[in-house]
Coordinates of C-alpha atoms (C1' of nucleotides) in Angstrom, one line a residue:
Chain A
M12 CA -11.7 14.0 11.4
A13 CA -7.9 13.5 11.1
E14 CA -6.5 11.1 13.4
P15 CA -4.0 12.7 15.9
Q16 CA -0.6 12.2 14.7
A17 CA 0.4 9.2 17.2
S18 CA 4.1 9.8 16.9
K19 CA 6.6 11.5 14.6
D20 CA 8.3 9.4 11.9
F21 CA 12.1 9.9 11.2
I22 CA 11.5 12.2 8.3
R23 CA 9.2 14.7 10.2
E24 CA 12.0 14.4 13.1
I25 CA 14.5 15.7 10.4
I26 CA 12.2 18.4 9.5
D27 CA 11.6 19.7 13.0
A28 CA 15.3 19.7 13.5
D29 CA 15.9 21.8 10.2
L30 CA 13.0 24.0 11.3
A31 CA 14.6 24.5 14.6
S32 CA 17.8 25.2 13.1
N33 CA 16.4 27.4 10.6
K34 CA 18.3 25.5 7.8
Y35 CA 15.7 26.7 5.1
Q36 CA 14.4 29.9 6.6
G37 CA 11.4 28.0 8.1
R38 CA 10.2 26.6 4.7
V39 CA 9.1 23.1 4.0
H40 CA 8.7 22.1 0.4
T41 CA 8.6 18.6 -0.9
R42 CA 7.7 17.1 -4.3
F43 CA 6.1 14.0 -5.6
P44 CA 8.1 13.2 -8.9
P45 CA 6.6 10.2 -10.7
E46 CA 8.1 8.9 -14.1
P47 CA 5.3 8.9 -16.6
N48 CA 6.2 5.4 -17.5
G49 CA 3.0 3.6 -15.8
Y50 CA 0.1 4.0 -13.7
L51 CA 0.7 4.9 -10.1
H52 CA -0.1 2.1 -7.4
I53 CA -0.9 1.9 -3.8
G54 CA 3.0 2.4 -3.1
H55 CA 2.8 5.6 -4.9
A56 CA 0.0 6.4 -2.7
K57 CA 2.1 6.2 0.4
S58 CA 4.7 8.6 -1.2
I59 CA 2.0 11.0 -2.2
C60 CA 0.4 11.0 1.2
L61 CA 3.9 11.5 2.8
N62 CA 4.9 14.4 0.5
F63 CA 1.6 16.0 0.3
G64 CA 0.9 15.4 3.9
I65 CA 4.0 16.8 5.2
A66 CA 3.5 20.0 3.3
E67 CA -0.1 20.4 4.8
Q68 CA 1.1 19.6 8.2
Y69 CA 4.1 22.3 8.1
N70 CA 2.3 24.9 6.1
G71 CA 4.5 24.2 3.4
K72 CA 4.2 23.1 -0.5
C73 CA 4.3 20.1 -2.5
N74 CA 4.8 20.2 -6.2
L75 CA 3.8 17.4 -8.6
R76 CA 6.8 16.9 -10.9
F77 CA 6.9 14.5 -13.8
D78 CA 10.3 13.2 -14.0
D79 CA 10.2 12.7 -17.8
T80 CA 14.0 12.2 -18.8
N81 CA 13.4 9.0 -20.7
P82 CA 11.3 9.4 -23.7
A83 CA 11.7 5.8 -24.7
K84 CA 9.7 4.6 -21.8
E85 CA 7.3 7.5 -21.1
E86 CA 3.7 8.4 -22.7
E87 CA 1.3 11.3 -22.5
E88 CA -1.4 8.6 -21.3
Y89 CA 0.5 8.1 -18.3
V90 CA 0.8 11.7 -17.4
Q91 CA -3.0 12.0 -17.6
S92 CA -3.6 9.0 -15.5
I93 CA -1.1 10.3 -12.7
I94 CA -2.8 13.6 -12.7
T95 CA -6.3 11.8 -12.2
D96 CA -5.1 9.5 -9.6
V97 CA -3.2 12.4 -7.2
K98 CA -6.3 14.4 -7.6
W99 CA -8.7 11.6 -6.8
L100 CA -6.4 10.8 -3.7
G101 CA -7.4 14.2 -2.5
F102 CA -4.3 16.4 -3.0
D103 CA -3.7 19.7 -4.6
W104 CA -0.6 21.0 -6.1
Q105 CA -2.1 24.3 -6.9
D106 CA 0.0 26.1 -9.8
R107 CA 2.9 23.8 -9.3
L108 CA 2.6 21.2 -11.9
F109 CA 6.2 20.8 -13.3
Y110 CA 8.2 18.7 -15.8
A111 CA 11.7 18.0 -15.6
S112 CA 11.7 18.4 -19.4
D113 CA 10.9 22.1 -18.6
Y114 CA 14.5 22.3 -17.3
F115 CA 16.3 20.8 -20.0
D116 CA 17.7 24.1 -21.3
Q117 CA 18.9 24.8 -17.9
M118 CA 20.3 21.5 -17.1
Y119 CA 22.2 21.8 -20.2
T120 CA 23.8 25.0 -19.2
Y121 CA 24.6 23.4 -16.0
A122 CA 26.5 20.6 -17.8
E123 CA 28.5 23.0 -19.8
D124 CA 29.5 24.7 -16.6
L125 CA 30.8 21.3 -15.4
V126 CA 32.5 20.7 -18.4
K127 CA 34.2 24.2 -18.1
K128 CA 35.3 23.2 -14.6
G129 CA 36.9 20.2 -15.8
K130 CA 34.4 18.1 -14.1
A131 CA 32.6 16.4 -16.8
Y132 CA 34.2 14.7 -20.0
V133 CA 32.9 13.4 -23.3
D134 CA 33.5 9.7 -23.6
D135 CA 33.5 7.6 -27.1
L136 CA 33.4 4.3 -25.2
T137 CA 30.6 2.0 -26.0
A138 CA 28.1 1.2 -23.4
D139 CA 29.7 -2.4 -23.0
Q140 CA 33.1 -0.9 -22.7
I141 CA 32.0 1.5 -20.0
A142 CA 30.4 -1.3 -18.0
E143 CA 33.7 -3.2 -18.5
L144 CA 35.8 -0.5 -17.1
R145 CA 33.7 0.4 -14.4
G146 CA 35.2 -2.6 -12.4
T147 CA 33.2 -4.6 -10.0
L148 CA 31.9 -4.5 -6.3
T149 CA 35.3 -5.5 -5.2
N150 CA 37.8 -4.4 -8.1
P151 CA 38.3 -0.7 -8.8
G152 CA 37.4 0.6 -12.1
T153 CA 39.7 1.7 -14.9
K154 CA 39.8 5.2 -16.5
S155 CA 38.6 5.7 -19.8
P156 CA 41.1 6.6 -22.6
Y157 CA 39.1 9.6 -23.3
R158 CA 38.9 10.9 -19.7
D159 CA 41.7 13.6 -20.1
R160 CA 40.5 15.4 -23.1
S161 CA 41.0 19.1 -22.8
I162 CA 38.1 21.2 -21.7
D163 CA 37.9 22.9 -25.2
E164 CA 37.7 19.4 -26.7
N165 CA 35.1 18.3 -24.2
L166 CA 32.9 21.6 -24.7
S167 CA 33.1 21.3 -28.5
L168 CA 32.2 17.6 -28.5
F169 CA 29.4 18.2 -26.1
R170 CA 28.0 21.0 -28.1
R171 CA 28.2 18.7 -31.2
M172 CA 26.4 16.0 -29.3
K173 CA 23.6 18.4 -28.6
A174 CA 23.7 19.5 -32.2
G175 CA 22.9 16.0 -33.4
E176 CA 26.2 15.4 -35.1
F177 CA 26.8 11.9 -33.7
P178 CA 24.6 8.7 -33.9
D179 CA 22.7 7.3 -30.7
G180 CA 24.9 5.8 -28.3
S181 CA 28.1 6.8 -29.9
K182 CA 29.1 9.1 -27.0
V183 CA 28.2 10.2 -23.6
L184 CA 28.9 12.9 -21.1
R185 CA 30.5 11.7 -17.9
A186 CA 31.1 13.2 -14.6
K187 CA 34.8 13.0 -13.8
I188 CA 34.7 11.8 -10.3
D189 CA 36.8 8.8 -8.9
M190 CA 37.1 5.3 -10.8
N191 CA 38.4 3.8 -7.7
H192 CA 35.3 4.9 -5.5
P193 CA 33.9 2.1 -3.6
N194 CA 30.5 3.3 -4.2
L195 CA 30.0 2.3 -8.0
N196 CA 27.6 5.4 -8.7
M197 CA 30.7 7.6 -8.2
R198 CA 32.8 5.9 -10.8
D199 CA 32.3 8.8 -13.4
P200 CA 28.6 8.4 -14.0
V201 CA 26.9 9.1 -17.2
M202 CA 25.1 12.4 -17.3
Y203 CA 23.9 12.6 -20.9
R204 CA 23.3 9.9 -23.4
I205 CA 22.2 10.5 -27.2
L206 CA 18.9 9.2 -27.9
R207 CA 16.6 10.1 -30.7
A208 CA 13.3 9.5 -29.5
T209 CA 10.1 11.8 -29.6
H210 CA 9.5 13.2 -26.3
H211 CA 5.8 13.5 -25.1
N212 CA 6.6 17.3 -24.0
T213 CA 9.7 18.6 -26.0
G214 CA 8.9 16.6 -29.1
D215 CA 12.2 16.1 -31.3
K216 CA 13.8 19.3 -29.8
W217 CA 16.4 17.2 -28.1
C218 CA 18.6 14.2 -29.0
I219 CA 20.4 14.1 -25.8
Y220 CA 18.7 13.4 -22.4
P221 CA 20.0 13.8 -19.0
M222 CA 20.4 10.7 -16.5
Y223 CA 18.4 10.5 -13.4
D224 CA 21.3 11.2 -11.1
W225 CA 22.3 14.2 -12.9
A226 CA 18.7 15.5 -13.4
H227 CA 17.1 14.8 -10.4
G228 CA 19.1 17.0 -7.9
L229 CA 18.8 19.8 -10.5
E230 CA 15.0 19.6 -10.6
D231 CA 14.8 19.9 -6.7
S232 CA 17.4 22.4 -6.7
I233 CA 15.5 24.5 -9.4
E234 CA 12.2 24.3 -7.4
H235 CA 13.9 25.0 -4.2
I236 CA 12.7 21.8 -2.7
T237 CA 14.0 21.6 0.9
H238 CA 13.3 17.9 1.6
S239 CA 13.7 15.5 -1.4
I240 CA 12.0 12.2 -0.2
C241 CA 12.7 9.0 -2.2
T242 CA 12.7 5.3 -1.5
L243 CA 15.7 3.4 -0.3
E244 CA 17.2 2.2 -3.5
F245 CA 18.4 5.8 -3.9
E246 CA 20.5 5.6 -0.8
N247 CA 23.6 4.8 -2.6
H248 CA 23.0 7.7 -5.0
R249 CA 22.9 10.3 -2.4
P250 CA 26.5 10.9 -2.6
L251 CA 26.2 11.7 -6.0
Y252 CA 23.1 13.8 -5.6
D253 CA 25.2 15.9 -3.2
W254 CA 28.4 15.7 -5.5
F255 CA 26.4 17.3 -8.5
L256 CA 24.9 20.1 -6.5
D257 CA 28.1 20.9 -4.6
A258 CA 30.2 21.0 -7.8
L259 CA 27.6 23.4 -9.3
G260 CA 27.6 25.4 -6.2
V261 CA 23.9 25.6 -6.5
Y262 CA 20.8 25.5 -3.9
H263 CA 21.1 22.1 -2.3
P264 CA 18.1 20.3 -1.0
Q265 CA 18.3 17.2 1.3
Q266 CA 17.7 13.8 0.0
I267 CA 15.9 11.4 2.6
E268 CA 15.3 7.8 1.8
F269 CA 12.4 5.7 3.0
A270 CA 11.2 2.1 2.7
R271 CA 8.8 1.5 -0.3
L272 CA 5.5 -0.2 0.6
N273 CA 5.2 -3.9 -0.2
L274 CA 1.8 -5.6 0.2
T275 CA 1.1 -9.3 0.6
F276 CA -0.6 -11.4 -2.3
T277 CA 0.4 -8.8 -5.0
V278 CA 3.3 -7.3 -6.7
M279 CA 4.3 -3.5 -6.6
S280 CA 6.4 -2.8 -9.3
K281 CA 5.7 -1.0 -12.4
R282 CA 7.6 -3.2 -14.7
L283 CA 5.7 -6.2 -13.4
L284 CA 2.5 -4.5 -13.5
L285 CA 3.0 -3.6 -17.0
Q286 CA 3.7 -7.2 -18.0
L287 CA 0.4 -8.4 -16.5
V288 CA -1.2 -5.5 -18.6
N289 CA 0.7 -6.4 -21.6
D290 CA 0.3 -10.0 -21.5
G291 CA -3.3 -9.8 -21.0
L292 CA -3.3 -11.6 -17.4
V293 CA -5.6 -8.7 -16.2
K294 CA -7.8 -6.5 -18.1
G295 CA -5.7 -3.2 -18.2
W296 CA -4.1 -0.8 -15.6
D297 CA -7.5 -0.2 -13.9
D298 CA -8.4 -4.0 -13.5
P299 CA -9.8 -4.1 -10.0
R300 CA -7.4 -6.8 -9.0
L301 CA -4.5 -4.7 -9.5
P302 CA -2.9 -2.5 -6.7
T303 CA -3.1 0.5 -8.9
I304 CA -4.8 3.6 -7.8
S305 CA -7.1 3.3 -10.7
G306 CA -7.8 -0.3 -10.2
M307 CA -8.7 0.3 -6.6
R308 CA -10.9 3.2 -7.6
R309 CA -12.7 1.0 -9.9
R310 CA -13.0 -1.6 -7.3
G311 CA -14.4 0.8 -5.0
Y312 CA -11.7 1.7 -2.5
S313 CA -12.3 5.3 -1.1
P314 CA -9.5 8.0 -1.2
S315 CA -10.2 8.5 2.5
G316 CA -9.7 4.9 3.2
I317 CA -6.4 4.7 1.4
R318 CA -5.3 7.8 3.1
T319 CA -5.8 6.3 6.5
F320 CA -4.1 3.3 5.5
A321 CA -1.1 5.3 4.4
K322 CA -0.9 7.1 7.5
R323 CA -1.2 4.0 9.7
I324 CA 1.5 2.1 8.0
G325 CA 3.9 4.8 8.9
V326 CA 7.3 5.6 7.5
A327 CA 10.6 3.9 8.2
K328 CA 13.7 2.4 6.6
V329 CA 13.0 -1.1 7.3
N330 CA 12.0 -3.3 4.4
S331 CA 8.8 -4.7 5.3
I332 CA 5.5 -6.3 3.7
V333 CA 2.2 -5.2 5.1
D334 CA -0.6 -7.6 5.1
F335 CA -3.4 -7.1 2.6
E336 CA -5.9 -7.5 5.1
F337 CA -4.7 -4.2 6.9
L338 CA -5.6 -2.5 3.8
E339 CA -9.0 -4.3 3.7
Y340 CA -9.8 -3.3 7.3
C341 CA -8.9 0.5 6.7
I342 CA -11.1 0.4 3.7
R343 CA -14.0 -1.5 5.4
E344 CA -13.9 1.0 8.4
D345 CA -14.1 3.9 6.1
L346 CA -17.1 2.4 4.1
N347 CA -18.8 1.3 7.0
K348 CA -19.4 4.8 8.1
T349 CA -19.7 6.4 4.6
A350 CA -21.5 3.7 2.3
P351 CA -25.4 3.5 2.2
R352 CA -27.0 0.1 2.4
Y353 CA -28.9 -2.1 -0.1
M354 CA -29.9 -5.6 -0.2
G355 CA -28.9 -7.6 -3.2
V356 CA -29.0 -11.5 -3.7
L357 CA -25.9 -13.0 -5.5
R358 CA -27.0 -16.4 -5.8
P359 CA -30.8 -16.3 -5.9
L360 CA -33.2 -19.0 -4.1
K361 CA -36.9 -18.4 -4.9
V362 CA -39.1 -18.1 -1.9
T363 CA -42.9 -18.1 -2.0
I364 CA -44.7 -16.9 0.9
E365 CA -48.0 -18.7 0.6
N366 CA -50.3 -17.1 3.2
Y367 CA -49.2 -13.6 1.6
P368 CA -51.7 -11.8 -0.6
E369 CA -51.0 -11.2 -4.2
T370 CA -50.7 -7.4 -3.5
K371 CA -47.7 -5.6 -2.8
E372 CA -46.4 -3.3 -0.1
E373 CA -43.3 -1.4 0.9
V374 CA -41.2 -1.6 3.9
D375 CA -39.0 1.0 5.6
A376 CA -35.2 0.4 5.6
V377 CA -32.5 2.5 7.0
N378 CA -29.6 3.8 4.8
N379 CA -26.8 3.5 7.2
P380 CA -27.2 2.4 10.8
E381 CA -23.9 4.1 11.5
D382 CA -25.3 7.5 10.3
P383 CA -28.9 8.3 10.9
G384 CA -28.3 11.5 8.9
M385 CA -28.3 9.3 5.7
G386 CA -32.1 8.7 6.2
S387 CA -34.2 5.8 5.1
R388 CA -35.7 4.2 1.9
R389 CA -38.8 2.1 0.9
I390 CA -38.4 -1.1 -0.4
P391 CA -40.8 -3.3 -2.2
F392 CA -42.2 -6.4 -0.7
S393 CA -44.2 -9.2 -2.2
K394 CA -45.2 -12.9 -2.2
T395 CA -42.4 -14.1 -4.2
L396 CA -38.9 -13.2 -3.1
Y397 CA -35.2 -14.1 -3.7
I398 CA -32.9 -14.9 -0.9
E399 CA -29.3 -16.1 -0.9
Q400 CA -28.8 -19.8 -1.6
D401 CA -26.3 -19.8 1.5
D402 CA -29.0 -18.8 3.9
F403 CA -30.7 -22.2 3.6
M404 CA -29.6 -25.6 4.6
E405 CA -31.5 -28.9 4.4
Q406 CA -29.2 -30.5 7.0
P407 CA -28.2 -27.3 9.1
P408 CA -24.9 -28.2 11.2
P409 CA -24.9 -26.9 14.8
K410 CA -23.8 -23.2 14.3
F411 CA -26.0 -22.6 11.5
Y412 CA -28.5 -20.2 12.5
R413 CA -30.4 -19.4 9.3
L414 CA -33.3 -20.9 7.4
A415 CA -34.0 -24.5 7.5
L416 CA -37.1 -26.6 7.2
G417 CA -39.5 -25.7 10.0
R418 CA -37.4 -22.7 11.3
E419 CA -38.3 -19.2 11.7
V420 CA -36.0 -16.4 10.6
R421 CA -36.5 -12.4 10.2
L422 CA -36.4 -11.2 6.7
R423 CA -34.6 -7.7 7.4
Y424 CA -37.0 -4.9 7.8
A425 CA -40.1 -7.0 6.7
Y426 CA -41.4 -10.2 8.5
F427 CA -40.7 -13.3 10.2
I428 CA -41.1 -16.2 7.9
T429 CA -41.0 -19.8 8.5
C430 CA -40.0 -22.6 6.0
R431 CA -42.6 -25.0 5.2
D432 CA -41.7 -27.0 2.3
V433 CA -38.7 -27.6 0.1
V434 CA -39.2 -27.7 -3.6
K435 CA -36.4 -29.8 -5.6
R436 CA -35.6 -30.4 -9.2
D437 CA -33.0 -33.1 -9.9
G438 CA -32.1 -33.1 -6.2
K439 CA -31.3 -29.7 -6.1
V440 CA -33.3 -27.1 -4.0
V441 CA -35.0 -24.7 -6.4
E442 CA -37.7 -23.2 -4.3
L443 CA -38.6 -22.7 -0.6
R444 CA -42.5 -22.5 0.4
C445 CA -42.8 -20.4 3.5
T446 CA -45.3 -18.6 5.5
Y447 CA -45.1 -15.3 7.3
D448 CA -46.4 -13.8 10.5
P449 CA -48.3 -10.7 9.7
A450 CA -47.9 -9.4 13.1
T451 CA -44.2 -9.1 12.7
K452 CA -44.2 -6.2 10.2
G453 CA -41.0 -4.3 10.4
G454 CA -39.4 -7.4 11.9
Y455 CA -40.3 -7.1 15.4
A456 CA -42.7 -10.0 17.0
P457 CA -45.2 -8.3 19.4
D458 CA -45.1 -11.4 21.7
G459 CA -41.5 -10.7 22.1
R460 CA -40.3 -14.2 20.5
K461 CA -36.7 -14.1 19.1
V462 CA -35.3 -15.5 16.0
K463 CA -31.7 -16.5 15.7
S464 CA -31.2 -14.8 12.3
T465 CA -31.8 -12.0 10.0
I466 CA -31.3 -12.6 6.2
H467 CA -31.6 -10.2 3.4
W468 CA -34.0 -10.7 0.5
V469 CA -35.2 -8.9 -2.8
S470 CA -38.8 -8.8 -4.1
A471 CA -38.9 -11.0 -7.3
S472 CA -40.9 -8.9 -9.5
D473 CA -39.1 -5.8 -8.6
A474 CA -35.6 -7.0 -8.5
V475 CA -33.1 -5.5 -10.9
D476 CA -30.7 -8.0 -12.8
A477 CA -27.0 -7.4 -12.3
E478 CA -23.7 -8.8 -13.3
V479 CA -21.6 -9.0 -10.3
R480 CA -17.7 -9.4 -10.4
L481 CA -16.2 -11.0 -7.5
Y482 CA -12.6 -10.3 -6.7
N483 CA -10.1 -12.5 -4.8
K484 CA -6.4 -12.2 -4.0
L485 CA -4.3 -11.8 -7.4
F486 CA -1.7 -14.4 -6.3
T487 CA -1.8 -17.5 -4.3
V488 CA 1.2 -16.6 -2.3
R489 CA 2.1 -14.1 0.2
D490 CA 5.1 -12.9 -1.5
P491 CA 5.2 -13.8 -5.1
L492 CA 8.6 -12.4 -5.7
D493 CA 10.1 -14.4 -2.8
Q494 CA 9.4 -18.0 -4.3
K495 CA 12.6 -18.9 -5.2
G496 CA 12.8 -20.0 -8.9
A497 CA 9.2 -19.9 -9.5
D498 CA 7.9 -17.4 -12.3
Y499 CA 5.6 -15.1 -10.6
K500 CA 3.2 -15.6 -13.4
T501 CA 2.7 -19.1 -12.5
L502 CA 1.6 -18.1 -9.0
L503 CA -1.4 -16.0 -10.2
N504 CA -4.6 -17.0 -8.5
P505 CA -7.2 -18.6 -11.2
Q506 CA -9.9 -17.6 -9.0
S507 CA -9.1 -14.0 -8.7
L508 CA -12.1 -13.0 -10.8
E509 CA -15.5 -14.7 -10.7
I510 CA -18.4 -13.4 -12.6
L511 CA -22.0 -13.8 -11.5
Q512 CA -24.9 -13.3 -13.8
Q513 CA -28.5 -12.5 -13.1
C514 CA -28.1 -11.4 -9.5
K515 CA -31.0 -9.8 -8.0
V516 CA -30.7 -6.4 -6.5
E517 CA -33.0 -4.0 -4.9
P518 CA -34.5 -1.4 -7.3
A519 CA -33.0 1.7 -5.6
V520 CA -29.4 0.5 -6.9
K521 CA -30.5 1.7 -10.4
T522 CA -30.2 5.2 -9.1
C523 CA -26.5 4.7 -8.6
K524 CA -24.0 6.1 -11.1
P525 CA -20.7 4.4 -12.0
L526 CA -18.1 4.2 -9.1
D527 CA -20.8 4.9 -6.5
R528 CA -20.1 2.8 -3.5
F529 CA -22.4 0.8 -1.2
Q530 CA -22.9 -2.0 1.0
F531 CA -25.1 -4.9 0.3
E532 CA -26.1 -6.0 3.6
R533 CA -24.4 -9.1 5.1
L534 CA -22.5 -9.6 1.8
G535 CA -19.8 -6.8 1.5
Y536 CA -19.2 -3.5 -0.2
F537 CA -19.8 -3.0 -3.8
C538 CA -19.6 -0.5 -6.4
V539 CA -20.9 0.3 -9.9
D540 CA -18.5 -0.7 -12.6
T541 CA -17.6 1.6 -15.4
D542 CA -18.9 -1.1 -18.0
T543 CA -22.3 -0.6 -16.9
T544 CA -24.8 0.5 -19.7
P545 CA -28.4 1.6 -19.4
G546 CA -29.5 -2.0 -20.0
H547 CA -26.8 -3.9 -18.1
L548 CA -25.8 -3.4 -14.5
V549 CA -22.3 -4.5 -13.6
L550 CA -21.1 -4.3 -10.1
N551 CA -17.8 -5.0 -8.4
R552 CA -17.4 -6.5 -5.1
T553 CA -14.9 -4.2 -3.2
T554 CA -14.3 -6.3 -0.3
E555 CA -16.5 -8.8 1.8
L556 CA -17.7 -8.0 5.4
R557 CA -15.9 -9.9 8.2
D558 CA -17.6 -13.2 8.0
T559 CA -17.8 -15.0 11.4
W560 CA -20.0 -17.9 9.9
G561 CA -17.4 -18.4 7.1
K562 CA -14.7 -18.6 9.6
I563 CA -16.5 -21.4 11.6
Q564 CA -17.0 -23.1 8.3
S565 CA -13.6 -23.1 7.1
A566 CA -12.5 -24.2 10.8
A567 CA -14.6 -27.1 10.5
G568 CA -13.3 -28.2 7.2
P569 CA -12.5 -27.2 3.7
K570 CA -15.7 -25.9 1.8
P571 CA -17.5 -28.5 -0.4
Chain B
rA12 C1' 34.0 -9.9 -1.6
rG13 C1' 33.9 -3.9 -1.3
rC14 C1' 30.6 0.2 0.0
rC15 C1' 25.9 1.8 2.1
rC16 C1' 21.2 0.6 4.9
rC17 C1' 18.2 -2.0 8.5
rG18 C1' 16.9 -5.7 12.8
rU19 C1' 10.8 -4.5 18.8
rG20 C1' 4.3 -9.7 19.1
rG21 C1' 2.2 -13.4 12.9
rU22 C1' 2.0 -8.3 10.4
rG23 C1' 3.0 -2.9 10.7
rU24 C1' 4.6 1.0 13.5
rA25 C1' 5.9 3.9 18.8
rG26 C1' 9.2 4.0 22.5
rU27 C1' 16.2 6.9 22.2
rG28 C1' 19.0 5.8 29.7
rG29 C1' 13.8 4.6 34.3
rC30 C1' 7.1 -0.3 34.4
rA31 C1' 8.0 -2.3 26.5
rA32 C1' 3.2 0.7 23.8
rC33 C1' -0.4 1.2 19.7
rA34 C1' -3.1 -0.8 15.4
rU35 C1' -4.2 -5.3 12.9
rU36 C1' -4.4 -10.6 13.0
rU37 C1' -5.7 -15.1 15.9
rU38 C1' -8.7 -17.0 20.1
rG39 C1' -12.6 -16.4 23.6
rG40 C1' -16.8 -13.6 25.4
rC41 C1' -20.8 -9.4 25.4
rC42 C1' -24.3 -6.8 22.2
rU43 C1' -27.1 -6.8 17.8
rU44 C1' -33.4 -6.3 13.2
rU45 C1' -26.3 -7.2 8.9
rG46 C1' -23.1 -14.0 12.0
rG47 C1' -21.7 -6.4 9.8
rA48 C1' -20.5 -2.5 13.1
rG49 C1' -19.3 -1.7 18.4
rC50 C1' -17.6 -3.3 23.3
rC51 C1' -14.4 -6.5 26.7
rA52 C1' -10.7 -10.0 27.3
rA53 C1' -6.4 -13.3 26.2
rC54 C1' -2.3 -15.0 23.4
rG55 C1' 2.2 -13.1 21.6
rU56 C1' 7.8 -9.0 21.2
rC57 C1' 13.3 -5.9 22.0
rG58 C1' 18.4 -10.9 16.6
rG59 C1' 22.9 -12.9 19.8
rC60 C1' 27.1 -12.3 22.9
rG61 C1' 29.9 -8.8 25.7
rG62 C1' 30.7 -4.1 27.9
rU63 C1' 29.4 0.9 30.3
rU64 C1' 25.6 2.2 34.2
rC65 C1' 22.1 2.0 40.3
rA66 C1' 19.5 1.1 35.7
rA67 C1' 20.1 -0.7 28.4
rA68 C1' 15.1 -2.1 23.3
rU69 C1' 17.9 2.7 24.0
rC70 C1' 25.1 4.2 24.8
rC71 C1' 29.8 1.3 23.0
rG72 C1' 32.2 -3.2 20.7
rC73 C1' 32.0 -7.8 18.3
rC74 C1' 29.1 -11.4 15.8
rC75 C1' 24.6 -13.0 13.4
rG76 C1' 20.5 -12.2 9.9
rG77 C1' 17.9 -9.4 6.0
rG78 C1' 18.0 -5.6 2.0
rG79 C1' 20.4 -2.4 -1.7
rC80 C1' 24.4 -1.3 -5.3
rU81 C1' 28.5 -3.5 -11.0
rG82 C1' 21.6 0.4 -16.9
rC83 C1' 23.8 5.1 -22.0
rC84 C1' 16.4 3.0 -16.4
rA85 C1' 14.1 5.7 -12.8

RNA sequence: AGCCCCGUGGUGUAGUGGCAACAUUUUGGCCUUUGGAGCCAACGUCGGCGGUUCAAAUCCGCCCGGGGCUGCCA
């Protein structure tokens, strides 16, 4: 079942220490707080597994909370997709589904408290002016001329902001902290902006919306979160997180930052993913080439495989980039144990078995050699079959063990066959004439003779046609964002999607439902795509099997 | 340039004063009715310098390198 926790990451060490010192009366309460402005990706999966995983491990709780403080970018569609994805990954927030927008009234009251304490003020400066006066990395900022308004004036102005008396962008509420602070985030950060936009949750009730720094700590505080885990880019915001909570004198969770996940050959930012979707460079958020949860689901990745991956990559504070191959390894490992096996031929080559009768028979096939409990099935066998074009070569090189003229191989679960003749049309091999040995039924030779290889096949008259979509890396380079000057869009892999028609698969595949995962023996893991209709089967290749022959070939030289 | 964070095999992560470890990758081999899976083996690492100590990846100092921060985004 669950892997033993090999070692403790720095976050769990902090939690252990807090438990030991009774800092939160033994409670552990985390949260996963996505902004509903895009679909979740594998990087979010890391965070989800971390937060929900910690809650499970410590007998605590983890909330799902939508950090919906910017109606300009957020949509209900994203809310629904996030709910679907977190559930699919296998996590349960029970009755704790929250929205930051549910706290807007409370946040507003807190803001008035801060104004009354003289710790916040209404500023009439424009956005440009505020930026100007903020100073730079090396130069201190300058106080706004509106910084020293009286508490009464600030309170009145802030109330009028809320009441909608001022146009968008004309005023903001700012915390009064320190314009000389070396941390730019502390130079009187904006708490509220005036923004007339319809919110997916609160509609048109508000025309002022809280900023992240002001809102997030309050959300955590209101929910009595103990450990507020976020990514590294918020490290410089922690002093502000702490300042707001201290200024208010309210319950104070602890913010802890960890490094976000990066994967090779892809991009992991909602902004960039949105662009790929909007520019039609991929076919939507659930395009199987994308590192989105929905894309991976559609591609055939399993939740448990993703969870194992998240566990194995660990949690730390170093910026890093994980090999895409490692994700694939975790997925394969899981699918190897769980996916039923079928036979399917992607690029069919007709085989006629000359000495086989016109009648048909069935052979027994094991559904999963890794799991006898998955049973077996019967597969139709007949005189005319399809095998993979790659499994035959006219001029076989030294390490090629498969079919060639005069050579004998095993058809998996069926018979030994020997290639007797090659039929060509326009110089292209279009059919193999073979004979079979009736004594080798099931694939064993009674005389004990061996064959060098076993290949897969499909009975021609029983085969089901399928469209198969093969996926390759989305980008041609390991780190698309680290190519100086190059627009990442020019680095897209033109071969990231290859579509094959009239592939031949064994009839049992027809019983599969959309998103069902299985292995085509010797080829890889596949799943049924949601584009499938009753008359048109569409399959996605999740990932290939490890390909030793392919490795030998590419070592010998580039493919023809 | 100011502030903050981080440097352990190709990649990711352990090790926090006592023999540098695990996974993956790569390369060999074994096994095999999937050239799959599995098994065995090999390659390969503490950013640098100095200090403390019987002993340093670990503690201290300096340096070097990488990342983040100047939205009314999160």
